[in-house]
Amino acid sequence: MAQRVAVSDGANKKVSRVRVVIRLRPYMGTQDEKDEGSCVRGLDSKNLEIINWRNATETVKYSFDVFHGEQTTQQEVFLSVKPILPHILTGQNASVFAYGPTGAGKTHTMMGTLNQPGVIPRAVREVFKMVNAKKEDEGWDYSISMSYLEIYNEKVLDLLSPGSQDLPIREDKDKNILIPGLTHTTITSISDFHKHFVPASLNRTTASTKINQRSSRSHAVLLLKVVRTQNAPPHRQQAGKLYLIDLAGSEDNRRTGNQGIRLKESGAINLSLFTLSKVVDSLNSSTAVRVPYRDSKLTRLLQDSLGGSAHSVMITNIAPEYKFYFDTFGALNFASKSKLIVNKPFICETVPALPVKRARDGQEAGRSATEPQ
Ligand code: ADP
Ligand code: MG
């Protein structure tokens, strides 16, 4: 099994945190609503403001890593994700998730359309491009595989194997998260990817119209895994994972407030989203003793890819219309908490032979990335 080895680059230990990107979608209100205008306004490439509901003459200002206004193209959004992608070629983990209320543009951002492809097809294309470029000059063999799953009602369902049962999430001795039984399909090109991804996405969309807007209540998780193996002894192997996630709509979660009681009333649908917010809080708190990753399926899955081990980008999608006001407010507050997460990258590596000299160079195999070095 692949082992996690903390990244050490001498005195300057690398630290990366979750990058928080906000994307405001274009105004789409009805003719009547058009008079109301927007309740959100971009200020510059990092800052935005929203009307203060307590006092409409005031605004509340937020600052993020990137603010993408209404005119932003799919390519520009992708460029804020692109810098984390090279890490998965060297055994590190990365995740991108789209957060925000239903109707704010999560699926447009992640999947996009044929004419305006989103982050997912662009990221997959980029990974193939990087792997093909690397192949020329290095002594490693690369293999790329994909998995596609949905978390719905706290059940993990394999979208590449329709009709499959709830799958368990496990952790191996090296703290890698894995899902036994999940389909991993090897893909060799972008068209190969589409061949598997498109029908699986369509299946999900069809189901959503039947089962009470399922797509706004479930988390769609695409996993791209890059495994590279050294051609020559000791045939080291590194495995990097990239999660690309279209989260459930954040609106129900917020209506339940921040106490757990009312959450129960709205069912387990948003337990994962609710826990994601608690995980973010704990990661930001210097006093929290335990990060509640295990309290939901989504956070359990992301345990090795959010907070402490990975490179993450959270794209918070918001809508400008007044009817989204409280959802927008909640989403911005969630996003501004997330800004403070500190991630420490790690390398996921296997050495098939018995301990080799490298183990003495401060890169002890099997050490958890969260342990101090
Ligand atoms: P969500 O997945 O968050 O519920 P969608 O991605 O389905 O939201 O977006 C809701 C609607 O808004 C869709 O009709 C989508 O095409 C449109 N939309 C979202 N973002 C944009 C954008 N940046 N530009 C143009 N249309 C958009
Ligand atoms: Mg959607």
CSV table of N, CA and C in Angstrom, one decimal, residues 120 124 128 143-149 158-160 182-201 221-226 242 244:
chain,number,residue,atom,x,y,z
A,120,ILE,N,-14.1,20.3,-14.5
A,120,ILE,CA,-13.8,18.8,-14.6
A,120,ILE,C,-13.2,18.5,-15.9
A,124,VAL,N,-9.1,17.3,-16.3
A,124,VAL,CA,-8.8,16.0,-16.8
A,124,VAL,C,-7.8,16.2,-18.0
A,128,PHE,N,-3.8,14.9,-18.3
A,128,PHE,CA,-3.3,14.1,-19.5
A,128,PHE,C,-2.1,14.9,-20.1
A,143,SER,N,0.0,5.9,-14.7
A,143,SER,CA,-1.3,5.4,-15.1
A,143,SER,C,-2.4,6.2,-14.4
A,144,ILE,N,-3.4,6.5,-15.2
A,144,ILE,CA,-4.5,7.3,-14.7
A,144,ILE,C,-5.8,6.5,-14.6
A,145,SER,N,-6.5,6.6,-13.5
A,145,SER,CA,-7.8,6.0,-13.4
A,145,SER,C,-8.8,6.9,-12.8
A,146,MET,N,-10.0,6.6,-13.1
A,146,MET,CA,-11.1,7.5,-12.6
A,146,MET,C,-12.1,6.7,-11.8
A,147,SER,N,-12.7,7.3,-10.9
A,147,SER,CA,-13.9,6.7,-10.2
A,147,SER,C,-14.9,7.9,-10.1
A,148,TYR,N,-16.2,7.5,-10.0
A,148,TYR,CA,-17.2,8.6,-9.9
A,148,TYR,C,-18.3,8.1,-9.0
A,149,LEU,N,-18.5,8.8,-7.9
A,149,LEU,CA,-19.5,8.4,-7.0
A,149,LEU,C,-20.4,9.5,-6.5
A,158,ASP,N,-21.8,4.1,-6.3
A,158,ASP,CA,-20.8,4.1,-7.4
A,158,ASP,C,-21.5,4.4,-8.7
A,159,LEU,N,-21.2,5.6,-9.3
A,159,LEU,CA,-22.0,6.0,-10.5
A,159,LEU,C,-21.4,5.3,-11.7
A,160,LEU,N,-20.3,4.6,-11.6
A,160,LEU,CA,-19.8,3.9,-12.8
A,160,LEU,C,-20.3,2.4,-12.7
A,182,LEU,N,-15.2,0.1,-5.0
A,182,LEU,CA,-15.5,1.2,-5.9
A,182,LEU,C,-14.8,1.0,-7.2
A,183,THR,N,-15.5,1.2,-8.3
A,183,THR,CA,-14.9,1.0,-9.7
A,183,THR,C,-13.8,2.0,-9.9
A,184,HIS,N,-12.6,1.5,-10.3
A,184,HIS,CA,-11.5,2.4,-10.8
A,184,HIS,C,-11.3,2.0,-12.2
A,185,THR,N,-11.6,2.9,-13.1
A,185,THR,CA,-11.5,2.6,-14.5
A,185,THR,C,-10.2,3.3,-15.1
A,186,THR,N,-9.3,2.5,-15.6
A,186,THR,CA,-8.1,3.1,-16.2
A,186,THR,C,-8.5,3.8,-17.5
A,187,ILE,N,-8.0,5.1,-17.6
A,187,ILE,CA,-8.3,5.8,-18.8
A,187,ILE,C,-7.0,6.3,-19.4
A,188,THR,N,-7.0,6.3,-20.8
A,188,THR,CA,-5.7,6.6,-21.5
A,188,THR,C,-5.8,7.9,-22.3
A,189,SER,N,-7.0,8.5,-22.3
A,189,SER,CA,-7.1,9.7,-23.1
A,189,SER,C,-8.3,10.5,-22.6
A,190,ILE,N,-8.4,11.7,-23.0
A,190,ILE,CA,-9.6,12.6,-22.6
A,190,ILE,C,-10.9,12.0,-23.2
A,191,SER,N,-10.8,11.4,-24.4
A,191,SER,CA,-12.0,10.9,-25.0
A,191,SER,C,-12.5,9.6,-24.3
A,192,ASP,N,-11.5,8.9,-23.8
A,192,ASP,CA,-11.7,7.7,-22.9
A,192,ASP,C,-12.5,8.2,-21.7
A,193,PHE,N,-12.0,9.3,-21.1
A,193,PHE,CA,-12.7,9.8,-19.9
A,193,PHE,C,-14.1,10.1,-20.2
A,194,HIS,N,-14.4,10.9,-21.3
A,194,HIS,CA,-15.7,11.3,-21.6
A,194,HIS,C,-16.6,10.1,-21.8
A,195,LYS,N,-16.1,9.0,-22.4
A,195,LYS,CA,-16.8,7.8,-22.7
A,195,LYS,C,-17.4,7.2,-21.4
A,196,HIS,N,-16.7,7.4,-20.3
A,196,HIS,CA,-17.2,6.8,-19.0
A,196,HIS,C,-18.0,7.9,-18.3
A,197,PHE,N,-17.5,9.1,-18.4
A,197,PHE,CA,-18.1,10.2,-17.5
A,197,PHE,C,-19.5,10.6,-18.0
A,198,VAL,N,-19.7,10.8,-19.3
A,198,VAL,CA,-20.9,11.4,-19.8
A,198,VAL,C,-22.1,10.5,-19.5
A,199,PRO,N,-22.1,9.2,-19.8
A,199,PRO,CA,-23.3,8.4,-19.5
A,199,PRO,C,-23.6,8.3,-18.0
A,200,ALA,N,-22.5,8.3,-17.2
A,200,ALA,CA,-22.7,8.2,-15.8
A,200,ALA,C,-23.4,9.5,-15.3
A,201,SER,N,-23.0,10.7,-15.8
A,201,SER,CA,-23.6,12.0,-15.5
A,201,SER,C,-25.0,12.0,-15.9
A,221,VAL,N,-18.9,13.2,-6.7
A,221,VAL,CA,-17.5,13.2,-6.5
A,221,VAL,C,-16.8,12.5,-7.6
A,222,LEU,N,-16.0,13.2,-8.4
A,222,LEU,CA,-15.2,12.5,-9.4
A,222,LEU,C,-13.7,12.4,-8.8
A,223,LEU,N,-13.2,11.2,-8.9
A,223,LEU,CA,-11.9,11.0,-8.4
A,223,LEU,C,-10.9,10.6,-9.5
A,224,LEU,N,-9.9,11.3,-9.6
A,224,LEU,CA,-8.9,11.0,-10.7
A,224,LEU,C,-7.6,10.6,-9.9
A,225,LYS,N,-7.1,9.4,-10.2
A,225,LYS,CA,-6.0,8.9,-9.5
A,225,LYS,C,-4.8,8.8,-10.4
A,226,VAL,N,-3.7,9.3,-10.1
A,226,VAL,CA,-2.5,9.2,-10.9
A,226,VAL,C,-1.4,8.4,-10.1
A,242,LEU,N,-7.0,13.3,-7.0
A,242,LEU,CA,-7.6,14.6,-7.2
A,242,LEU,C,-9.1,14.3,-7.1
A,244,LEU,N,-12.8,16.0,-7.5
A,244,LEU,CA,-13.5,17.2,-8.1
A,244,LEU,C,-15.0,17.0,-7.7
